[in-house]
mmCIF file of C-alpha atoms and ligand atoms in Angstrom:
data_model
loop_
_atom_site.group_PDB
_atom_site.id
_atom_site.type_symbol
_atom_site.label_atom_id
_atom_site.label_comp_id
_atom_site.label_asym_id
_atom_site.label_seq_id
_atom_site.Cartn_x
_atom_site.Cartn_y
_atom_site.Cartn_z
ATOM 1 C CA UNK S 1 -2.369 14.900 -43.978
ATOM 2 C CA UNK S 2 1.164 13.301 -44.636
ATOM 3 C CA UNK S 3 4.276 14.905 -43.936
ATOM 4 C CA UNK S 4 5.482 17.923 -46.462
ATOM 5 C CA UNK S 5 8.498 17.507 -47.946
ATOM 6 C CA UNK S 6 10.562 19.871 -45.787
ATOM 7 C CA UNK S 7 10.790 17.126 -42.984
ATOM 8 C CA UNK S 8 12.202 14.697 -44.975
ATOM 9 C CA UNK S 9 14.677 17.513 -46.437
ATOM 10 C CA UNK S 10 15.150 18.604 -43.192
ATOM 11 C CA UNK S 11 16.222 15.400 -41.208
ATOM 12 C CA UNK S 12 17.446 12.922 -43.425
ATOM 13 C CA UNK S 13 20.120 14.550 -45.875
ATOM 14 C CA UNK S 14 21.962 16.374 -43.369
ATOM 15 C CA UNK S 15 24.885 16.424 -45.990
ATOM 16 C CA UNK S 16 24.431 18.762 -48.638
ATOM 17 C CA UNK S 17 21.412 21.170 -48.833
ATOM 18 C CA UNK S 18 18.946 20.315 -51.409
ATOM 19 C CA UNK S 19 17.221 23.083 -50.561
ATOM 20 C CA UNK S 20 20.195 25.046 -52.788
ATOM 21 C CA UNK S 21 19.202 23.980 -57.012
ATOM 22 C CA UNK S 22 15.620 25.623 -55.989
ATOM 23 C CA UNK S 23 17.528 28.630 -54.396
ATOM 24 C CA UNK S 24 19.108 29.361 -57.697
ATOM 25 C CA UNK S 25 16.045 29.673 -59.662
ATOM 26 C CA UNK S 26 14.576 31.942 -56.663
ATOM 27 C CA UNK S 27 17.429 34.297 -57.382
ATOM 28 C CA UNK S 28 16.567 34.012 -60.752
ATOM 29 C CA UNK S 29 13.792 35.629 -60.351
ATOM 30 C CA UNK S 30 11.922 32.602 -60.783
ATOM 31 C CA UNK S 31 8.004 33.009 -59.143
ATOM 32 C CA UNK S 32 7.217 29.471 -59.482
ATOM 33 C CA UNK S 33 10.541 28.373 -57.868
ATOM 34 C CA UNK S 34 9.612 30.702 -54.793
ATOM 35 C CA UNK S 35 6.252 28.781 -54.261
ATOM 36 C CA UNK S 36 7.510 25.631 -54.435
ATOM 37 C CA UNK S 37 10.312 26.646 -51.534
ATOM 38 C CA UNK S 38 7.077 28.047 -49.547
ATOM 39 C CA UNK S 39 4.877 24.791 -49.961
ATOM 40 C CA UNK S 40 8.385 23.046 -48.672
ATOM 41 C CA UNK S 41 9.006 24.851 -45.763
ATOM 42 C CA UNK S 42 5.824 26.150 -44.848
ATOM 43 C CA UNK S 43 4.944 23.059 -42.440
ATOM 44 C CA UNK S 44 8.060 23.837 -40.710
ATOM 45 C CA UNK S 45 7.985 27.700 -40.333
ATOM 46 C CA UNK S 46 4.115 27.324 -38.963
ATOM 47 C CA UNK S 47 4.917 24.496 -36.126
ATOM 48 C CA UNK S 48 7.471 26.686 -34.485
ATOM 49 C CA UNK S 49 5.216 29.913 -35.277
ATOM 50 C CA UNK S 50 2.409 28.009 -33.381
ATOM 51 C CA UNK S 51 4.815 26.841 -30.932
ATOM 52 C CA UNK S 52 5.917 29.964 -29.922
ATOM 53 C CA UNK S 53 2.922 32.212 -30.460
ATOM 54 C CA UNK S 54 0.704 28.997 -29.501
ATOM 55 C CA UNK S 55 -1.988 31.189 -30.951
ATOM 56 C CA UNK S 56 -3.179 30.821 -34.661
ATOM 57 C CA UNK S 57 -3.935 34.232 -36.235
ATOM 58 C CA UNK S 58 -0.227 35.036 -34.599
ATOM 59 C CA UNK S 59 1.367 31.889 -36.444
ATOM 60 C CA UNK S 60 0.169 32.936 -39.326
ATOM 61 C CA UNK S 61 1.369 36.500 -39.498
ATOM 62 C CA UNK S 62 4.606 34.971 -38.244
ATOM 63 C CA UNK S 63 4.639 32.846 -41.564
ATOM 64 C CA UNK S 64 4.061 35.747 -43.938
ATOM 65 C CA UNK S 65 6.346 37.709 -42.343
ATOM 66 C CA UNK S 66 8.786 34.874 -42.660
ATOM 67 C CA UNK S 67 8.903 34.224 -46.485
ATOM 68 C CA UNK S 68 8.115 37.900 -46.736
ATOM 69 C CA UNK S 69 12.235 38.151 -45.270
ATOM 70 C CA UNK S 70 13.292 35.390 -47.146
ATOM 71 C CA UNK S 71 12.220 36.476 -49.829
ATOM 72 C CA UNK S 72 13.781 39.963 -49.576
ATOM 73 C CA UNK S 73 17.326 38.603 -47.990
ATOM 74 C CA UNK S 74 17.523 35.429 -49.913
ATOM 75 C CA UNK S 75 20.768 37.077 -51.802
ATOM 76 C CA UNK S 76 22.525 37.229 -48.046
ATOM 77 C CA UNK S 77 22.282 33.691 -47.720
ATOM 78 C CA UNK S 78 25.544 32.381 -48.150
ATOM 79 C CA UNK S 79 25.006 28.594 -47.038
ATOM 80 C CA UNK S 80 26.798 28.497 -43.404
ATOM 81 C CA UNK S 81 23.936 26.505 -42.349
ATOM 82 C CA UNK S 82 21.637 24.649 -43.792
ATOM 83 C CA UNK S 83 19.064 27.041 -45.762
ATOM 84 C CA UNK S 84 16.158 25.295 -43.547
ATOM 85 C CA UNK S 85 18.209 26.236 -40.502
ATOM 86 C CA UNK S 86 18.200 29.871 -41.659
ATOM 87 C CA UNK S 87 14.471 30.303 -42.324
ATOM 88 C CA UNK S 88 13.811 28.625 -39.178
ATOM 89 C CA UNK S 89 15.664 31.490 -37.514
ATOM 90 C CA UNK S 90 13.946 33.800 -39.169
ATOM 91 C CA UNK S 91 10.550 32.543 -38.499
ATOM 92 C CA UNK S 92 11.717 31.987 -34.614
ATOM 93 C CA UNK S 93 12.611 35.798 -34.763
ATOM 94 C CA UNK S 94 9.694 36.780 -36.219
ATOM 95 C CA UNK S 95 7.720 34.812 -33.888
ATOM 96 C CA UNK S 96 9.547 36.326 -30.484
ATOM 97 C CA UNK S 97 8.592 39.861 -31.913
ATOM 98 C CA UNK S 98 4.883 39.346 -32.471
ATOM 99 C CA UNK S 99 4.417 37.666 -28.921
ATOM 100 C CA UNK S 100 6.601 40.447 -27.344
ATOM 101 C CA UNK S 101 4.048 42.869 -28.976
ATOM 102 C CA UNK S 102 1.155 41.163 -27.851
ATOM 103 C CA UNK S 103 2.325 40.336 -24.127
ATOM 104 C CA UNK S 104 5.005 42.586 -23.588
ATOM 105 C CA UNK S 105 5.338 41.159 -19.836
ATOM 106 C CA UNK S 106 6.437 37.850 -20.677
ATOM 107 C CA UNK S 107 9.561 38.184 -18.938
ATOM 108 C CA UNK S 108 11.946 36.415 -16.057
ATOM 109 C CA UNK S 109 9.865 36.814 -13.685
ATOM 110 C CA UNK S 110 7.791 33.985 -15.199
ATOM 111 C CA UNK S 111 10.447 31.591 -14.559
ATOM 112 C CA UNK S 112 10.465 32.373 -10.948
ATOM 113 C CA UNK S 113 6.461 30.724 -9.753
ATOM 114 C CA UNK S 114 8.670 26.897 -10.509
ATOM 115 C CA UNK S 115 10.931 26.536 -8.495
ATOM 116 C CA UNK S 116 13.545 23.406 -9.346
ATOM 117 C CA UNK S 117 12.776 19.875 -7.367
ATOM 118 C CA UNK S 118 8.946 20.292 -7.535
ATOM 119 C CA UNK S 119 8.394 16.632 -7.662
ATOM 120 C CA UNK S 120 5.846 15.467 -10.217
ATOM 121 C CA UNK S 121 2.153 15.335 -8.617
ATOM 122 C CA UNK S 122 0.894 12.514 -10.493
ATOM 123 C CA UNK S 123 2.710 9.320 -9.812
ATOM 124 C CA UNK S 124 1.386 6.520 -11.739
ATOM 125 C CA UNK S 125 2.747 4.439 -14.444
ATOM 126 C CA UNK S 126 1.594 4.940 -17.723
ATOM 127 C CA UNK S 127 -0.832 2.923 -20.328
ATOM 128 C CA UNK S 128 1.677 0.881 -22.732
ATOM 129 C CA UNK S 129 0.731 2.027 -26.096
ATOM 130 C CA UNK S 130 -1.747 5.530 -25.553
ATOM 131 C CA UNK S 131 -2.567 4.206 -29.086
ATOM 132 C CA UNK S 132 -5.103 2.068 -27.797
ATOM 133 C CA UNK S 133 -6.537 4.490 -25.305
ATOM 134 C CA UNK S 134 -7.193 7.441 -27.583
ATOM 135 C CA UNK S 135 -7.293 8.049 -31.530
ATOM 136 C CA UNK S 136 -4.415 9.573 -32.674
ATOM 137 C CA UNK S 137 -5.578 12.908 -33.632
ATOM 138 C CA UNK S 138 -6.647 13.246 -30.238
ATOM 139 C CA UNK S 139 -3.154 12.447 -28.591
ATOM 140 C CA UNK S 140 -2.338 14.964 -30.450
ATOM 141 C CA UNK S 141 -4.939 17.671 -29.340
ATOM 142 C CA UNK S 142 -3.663 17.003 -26.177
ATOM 143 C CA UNK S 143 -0.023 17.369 -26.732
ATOM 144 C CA UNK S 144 -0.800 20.412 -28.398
ATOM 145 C CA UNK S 145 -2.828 21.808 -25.480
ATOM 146 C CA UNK S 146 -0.189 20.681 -23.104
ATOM 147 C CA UNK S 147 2.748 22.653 -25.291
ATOM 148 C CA UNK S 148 0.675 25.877 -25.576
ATOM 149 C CA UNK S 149 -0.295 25.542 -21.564
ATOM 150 C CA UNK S 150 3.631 25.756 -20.840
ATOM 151 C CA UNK S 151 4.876 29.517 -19.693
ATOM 152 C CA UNK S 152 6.143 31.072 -22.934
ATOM 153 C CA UNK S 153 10.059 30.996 -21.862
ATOM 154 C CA UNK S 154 9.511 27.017 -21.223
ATOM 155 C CA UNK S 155 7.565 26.305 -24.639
ATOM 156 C CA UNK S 156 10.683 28.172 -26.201
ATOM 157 C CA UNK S 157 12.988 25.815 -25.266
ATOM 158 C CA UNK S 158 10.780 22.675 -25.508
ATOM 159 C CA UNK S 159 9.422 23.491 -28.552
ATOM 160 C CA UNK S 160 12.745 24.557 -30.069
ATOM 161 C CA UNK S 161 14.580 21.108 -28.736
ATOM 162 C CA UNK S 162 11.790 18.373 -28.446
ATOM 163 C CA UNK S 163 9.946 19.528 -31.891
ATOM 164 C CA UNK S 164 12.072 20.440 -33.844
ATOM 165 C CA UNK S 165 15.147 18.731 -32.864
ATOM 166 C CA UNK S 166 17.751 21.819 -32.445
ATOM 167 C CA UNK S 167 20.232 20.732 -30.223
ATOM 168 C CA UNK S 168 21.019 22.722 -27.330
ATOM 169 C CA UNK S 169 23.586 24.806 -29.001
ATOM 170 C CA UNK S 170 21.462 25.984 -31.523
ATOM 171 C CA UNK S 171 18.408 26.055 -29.588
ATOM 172 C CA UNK S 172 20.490 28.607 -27.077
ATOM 173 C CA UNK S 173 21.861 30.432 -30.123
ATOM 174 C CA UNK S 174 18.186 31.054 -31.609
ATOM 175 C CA UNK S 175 16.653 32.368 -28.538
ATOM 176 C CA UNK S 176 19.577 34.365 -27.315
ATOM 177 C CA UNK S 177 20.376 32.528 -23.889
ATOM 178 C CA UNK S 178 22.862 30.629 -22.427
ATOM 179 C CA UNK S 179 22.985 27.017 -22.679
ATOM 180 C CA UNK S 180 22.954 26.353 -19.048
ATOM 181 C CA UNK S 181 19.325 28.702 -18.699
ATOM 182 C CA UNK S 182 18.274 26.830 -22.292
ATOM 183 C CA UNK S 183 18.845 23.440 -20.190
ATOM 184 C CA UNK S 184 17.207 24.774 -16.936
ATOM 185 C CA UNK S 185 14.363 25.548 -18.837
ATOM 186 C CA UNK S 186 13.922 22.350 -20.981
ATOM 187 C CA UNK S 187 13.842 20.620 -17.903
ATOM 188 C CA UNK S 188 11.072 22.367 -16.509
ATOM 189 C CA UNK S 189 9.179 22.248 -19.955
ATOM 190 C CA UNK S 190 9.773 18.319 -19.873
ATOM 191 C CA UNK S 191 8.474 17.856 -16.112
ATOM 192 C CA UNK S 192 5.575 20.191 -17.035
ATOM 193 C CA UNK S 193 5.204 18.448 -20.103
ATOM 194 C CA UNK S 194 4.976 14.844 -18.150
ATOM 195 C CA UNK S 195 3.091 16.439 -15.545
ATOM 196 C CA UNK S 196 0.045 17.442 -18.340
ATOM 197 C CA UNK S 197 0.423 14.334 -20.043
ATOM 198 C CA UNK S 198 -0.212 11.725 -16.763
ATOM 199 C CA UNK S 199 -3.499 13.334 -16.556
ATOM 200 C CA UNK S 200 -4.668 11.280 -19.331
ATOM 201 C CA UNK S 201 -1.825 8.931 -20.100
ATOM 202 C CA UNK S 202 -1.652 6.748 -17.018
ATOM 203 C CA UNK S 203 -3.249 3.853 -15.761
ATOM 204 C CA UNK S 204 -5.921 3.764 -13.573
ATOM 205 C CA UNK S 205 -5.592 2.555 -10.085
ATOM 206 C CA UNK S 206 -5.522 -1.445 -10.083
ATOM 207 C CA UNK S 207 -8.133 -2.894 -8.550
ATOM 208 C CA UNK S 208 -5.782 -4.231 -5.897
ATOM 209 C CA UNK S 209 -4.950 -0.708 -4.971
ATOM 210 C CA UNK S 210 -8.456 0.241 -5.169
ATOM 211 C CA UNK S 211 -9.667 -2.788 -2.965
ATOM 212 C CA UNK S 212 -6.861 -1.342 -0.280
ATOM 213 C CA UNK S 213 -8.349 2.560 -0.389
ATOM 214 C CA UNK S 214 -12.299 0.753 0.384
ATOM 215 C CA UNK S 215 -10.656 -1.768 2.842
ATOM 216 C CA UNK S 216 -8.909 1.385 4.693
ATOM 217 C CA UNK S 217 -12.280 3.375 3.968
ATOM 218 C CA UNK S 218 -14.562 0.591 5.724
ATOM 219 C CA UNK S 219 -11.809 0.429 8.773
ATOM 220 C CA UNK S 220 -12.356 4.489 9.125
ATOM 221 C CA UNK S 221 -15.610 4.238 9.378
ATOM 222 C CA UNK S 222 -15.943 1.623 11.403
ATOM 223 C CA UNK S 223 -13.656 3.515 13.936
ATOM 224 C CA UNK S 224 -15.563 6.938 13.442
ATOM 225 C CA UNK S 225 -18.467 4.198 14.440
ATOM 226 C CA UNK S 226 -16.874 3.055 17.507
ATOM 227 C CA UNK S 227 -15.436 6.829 19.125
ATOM 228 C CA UNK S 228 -19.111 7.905 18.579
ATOM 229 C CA UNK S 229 -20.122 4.927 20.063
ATOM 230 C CA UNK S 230 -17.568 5.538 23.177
ATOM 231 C CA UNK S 231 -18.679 9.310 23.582
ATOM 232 C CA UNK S 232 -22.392 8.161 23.501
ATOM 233 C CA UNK S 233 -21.421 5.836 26.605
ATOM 234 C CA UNK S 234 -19.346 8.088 28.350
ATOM 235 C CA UNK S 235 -22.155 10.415 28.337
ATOM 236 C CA UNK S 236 -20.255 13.161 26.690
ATOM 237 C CA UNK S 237 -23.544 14.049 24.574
ATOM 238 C CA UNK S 238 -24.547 12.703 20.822
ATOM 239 C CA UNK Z 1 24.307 10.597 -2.103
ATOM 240 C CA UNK Z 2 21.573 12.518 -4.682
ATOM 241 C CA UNK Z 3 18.139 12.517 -3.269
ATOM 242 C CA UNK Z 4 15.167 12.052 -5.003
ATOM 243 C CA UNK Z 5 15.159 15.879 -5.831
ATOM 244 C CA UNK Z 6 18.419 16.087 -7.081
ATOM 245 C CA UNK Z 7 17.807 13.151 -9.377
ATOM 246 C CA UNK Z 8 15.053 14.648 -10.836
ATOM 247 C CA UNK Z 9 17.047 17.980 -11.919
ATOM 248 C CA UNK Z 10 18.982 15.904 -14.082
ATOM 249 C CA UNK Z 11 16.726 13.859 -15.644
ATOM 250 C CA UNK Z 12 16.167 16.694 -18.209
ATOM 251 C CA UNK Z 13 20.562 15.836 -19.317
ATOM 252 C CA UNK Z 14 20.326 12.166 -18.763
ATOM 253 C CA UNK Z 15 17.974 12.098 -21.438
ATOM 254 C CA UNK Z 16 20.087 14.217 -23.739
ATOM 255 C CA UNK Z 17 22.912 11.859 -22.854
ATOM 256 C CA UNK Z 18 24.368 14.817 -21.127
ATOM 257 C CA UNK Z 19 25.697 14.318 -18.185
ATOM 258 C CA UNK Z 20 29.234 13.231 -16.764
ATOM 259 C CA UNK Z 21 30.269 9.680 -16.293
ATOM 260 C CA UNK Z 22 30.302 10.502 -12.238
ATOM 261 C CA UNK Z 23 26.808 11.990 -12.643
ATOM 262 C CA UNK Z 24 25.555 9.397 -15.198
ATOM 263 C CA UNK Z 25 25.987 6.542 -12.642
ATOM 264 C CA UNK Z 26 24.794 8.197 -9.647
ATOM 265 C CA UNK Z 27 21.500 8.821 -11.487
ATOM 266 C CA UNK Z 28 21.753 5.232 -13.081
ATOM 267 C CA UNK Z 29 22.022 3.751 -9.309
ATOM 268 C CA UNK Z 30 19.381 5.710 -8.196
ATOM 269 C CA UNK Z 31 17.046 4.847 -10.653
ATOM 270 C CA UNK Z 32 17.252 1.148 -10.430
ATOM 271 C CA UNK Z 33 16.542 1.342 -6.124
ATOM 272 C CA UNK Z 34 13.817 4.551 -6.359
ATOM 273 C CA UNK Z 35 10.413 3.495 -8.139
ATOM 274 C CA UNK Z 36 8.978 6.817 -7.976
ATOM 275 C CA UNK Z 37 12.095 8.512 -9.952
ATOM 276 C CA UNK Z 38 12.405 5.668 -12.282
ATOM 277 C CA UNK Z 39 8.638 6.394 -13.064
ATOM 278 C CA UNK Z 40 9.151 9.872 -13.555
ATOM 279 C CA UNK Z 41 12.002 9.358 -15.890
ATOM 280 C CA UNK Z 42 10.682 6.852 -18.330
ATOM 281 C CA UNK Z 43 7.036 8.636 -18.535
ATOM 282 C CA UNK Z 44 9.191 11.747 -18.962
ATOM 283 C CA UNK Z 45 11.068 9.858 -21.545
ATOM 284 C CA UNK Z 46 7.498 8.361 -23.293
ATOM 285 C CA UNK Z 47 6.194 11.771 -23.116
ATOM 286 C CA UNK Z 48 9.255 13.065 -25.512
ATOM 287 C CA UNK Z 49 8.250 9.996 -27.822
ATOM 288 C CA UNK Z 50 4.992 10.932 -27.894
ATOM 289 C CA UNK Z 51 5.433 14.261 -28.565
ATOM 290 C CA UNK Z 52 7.781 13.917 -31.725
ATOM 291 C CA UNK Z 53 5.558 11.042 -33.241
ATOM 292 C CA UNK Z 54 2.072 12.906 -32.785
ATOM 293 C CA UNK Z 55 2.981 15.687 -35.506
ATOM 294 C CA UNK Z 56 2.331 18.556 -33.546
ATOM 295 C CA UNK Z 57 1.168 21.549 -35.230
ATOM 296 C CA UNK Z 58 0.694 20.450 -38.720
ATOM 297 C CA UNK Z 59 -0.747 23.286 -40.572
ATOM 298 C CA UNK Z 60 -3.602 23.079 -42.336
ATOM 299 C CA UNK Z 61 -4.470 22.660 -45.799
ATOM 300 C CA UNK Z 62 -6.546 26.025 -46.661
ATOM 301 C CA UNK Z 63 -3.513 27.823 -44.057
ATOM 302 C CA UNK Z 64 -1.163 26.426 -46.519
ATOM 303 C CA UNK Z 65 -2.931 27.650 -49.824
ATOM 304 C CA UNK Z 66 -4.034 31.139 -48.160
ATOM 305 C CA UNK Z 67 -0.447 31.705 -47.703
ATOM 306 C CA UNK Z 68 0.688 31.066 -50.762
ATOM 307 C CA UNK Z 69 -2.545 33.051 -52.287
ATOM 308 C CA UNK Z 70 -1.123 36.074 -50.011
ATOM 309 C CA UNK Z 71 2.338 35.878 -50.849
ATOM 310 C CA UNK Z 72 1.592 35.991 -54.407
ATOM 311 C CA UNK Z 73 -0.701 39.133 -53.926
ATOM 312 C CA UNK Z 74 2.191 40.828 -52.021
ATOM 313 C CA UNK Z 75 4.874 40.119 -54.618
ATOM 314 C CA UNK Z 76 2.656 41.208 -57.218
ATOM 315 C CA UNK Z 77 1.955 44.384 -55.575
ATOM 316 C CA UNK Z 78 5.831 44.891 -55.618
HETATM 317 ZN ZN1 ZN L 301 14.251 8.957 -6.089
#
């Protein structure tokens, strides 16, 4: 499927809100004009549902819920932001409530199992273009898997800066937190991130490194070999 | 003198381009001398790529119409 609409809104014409002609109509009373702002942002208000629910019956009550309070507080938007910026709010609030309702111990003390200056386990460089490893629709799978693996307070913040592109003020604003704990956590969420990714993203050992680990392999056993070999003639038993 | 662990707790605000000019060169000077932090930071930096170009979480078609469907219903209903 292509990209809705609402990204291109979204991104590109970051002066003036286009969003606003279709508004009018809405408060119009206009049904058809409503739709048409739901098939717009409706890409958008699922990906951070999903992203912060990373569960899909949960996404989607999120999104009802969203254009359910758009709908009714449409009137109270008074263009401060963007109007996309607003509903994304919305649908990030509405989001937080149903996962605090479903795991009501998501808390702190999740932050507290990673501690900073865990360095990275796997420590290989990575394939060029993953393109040619795997299909895109399954680079995506795994990105997906990897986001909804992250601790809850981490995908926040990742999914929030790194999909869709708040910037660290905003992100901070939306979820409540300071900026320093938003960047504390997207660092985390990154290294995490990097972490789930190298599983299937980097290169195999070269064969020159590989040729090494049977070289060293061939010298252990050959030792092993020789101590047994010693104990058998010092008569210290098999 | 950042080690290797101190390094990596900024790579997170290098990448944002946030970081002071002091900071910003000790991590740069690090990076070109350390292979492993260099490593982490540019498959930290090809994982963001990756992750914005994949289209993560794009909802699906019937999701899309059901919702619509729904929100129709509930209007109607009042
Ligand atoms: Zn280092």
């Amino acid at each position: 499927m292509s990209e809705s609409p609402s990204d291109v809104s979204g991104e590109n014409l970051a002066r003036g809100d286009d969003d606003l002609p279709l508004l009018d109509r809405v408060l119009a009373g206009d049904a058809k004009a409503f739709e048409e702002l739901v098939r717009r942002h409706e890409q958008r208000v699922y990906r951070v549902a999903m992203g912060i629910t990373a569960n899909h019956e949960d996404a989607e009550e999120a999104m009802q819920q969203t254009f359910l309070k758009v709908h009714q507080h449409v009137s109270e938007f008074h263009g401060s932001s963007k109007f996309s910026t607003w509903m994304t709010r919305i649908a990030i609030n509405e989001a937080l409530q149903i996962r605090r309702r479903r795991r009501p111990n998501v808390s702190l003390d999740e932050l507290q199992d990673t501690k900073d200056g865990s360095l990275p386990k796997e420590l290989r460089d990575w394939h060029d273009n993953p393109a040619q490893v795997f299909e895109k629709t399954r680079i995506r799978e795994i990105v997906e898997a990897a986001i909804q693996s992250l601790p809850p307070l981490y995908r926040d913040a990742f999914v929030l800066r790194d999909v869709e592109g708040f910037t660290t003020e905003e992100a901070a604003a939306a979820l409540g937190i300071s900026q320093t704990a938003l960047k504390t956590r997207l660092l985390r969420a990154r290294l995490m991130m990097r972490d789930a990714l190298a599983v299937f993203l980097q290169r195999k050992p070269t064969l020159a490194s590989r040729a090494s680990q049977v070289r060293w392999k061939i010298q252990d056993a050959l030792l092993a070999g020789m101590r047994r070999a010693w104990k058998r003639a010092d008569g210290g038993g098999p | 003198m950042m080690d290797c662990k101190q390094i990596l707790s900024e790579v997170s605000n290098y990448l944002d381009g946030d970081l002071s000019k002091e900071v910003k060169q000790a991590v740069e000077g690090h990076l070109g001398k350390c292979t492993r932090c260099s490593l982490v930071y540019s498959t930290t930096r090809e994982t963001l790529r990756i992750v914005s170009d994949c289209g993560v979480f794009t909802i699906p078609v019937a999701e899309g119409t059901r919702l619509r469907a729904r929100l129709k219903e509930l209007f109607v209903q009042g």
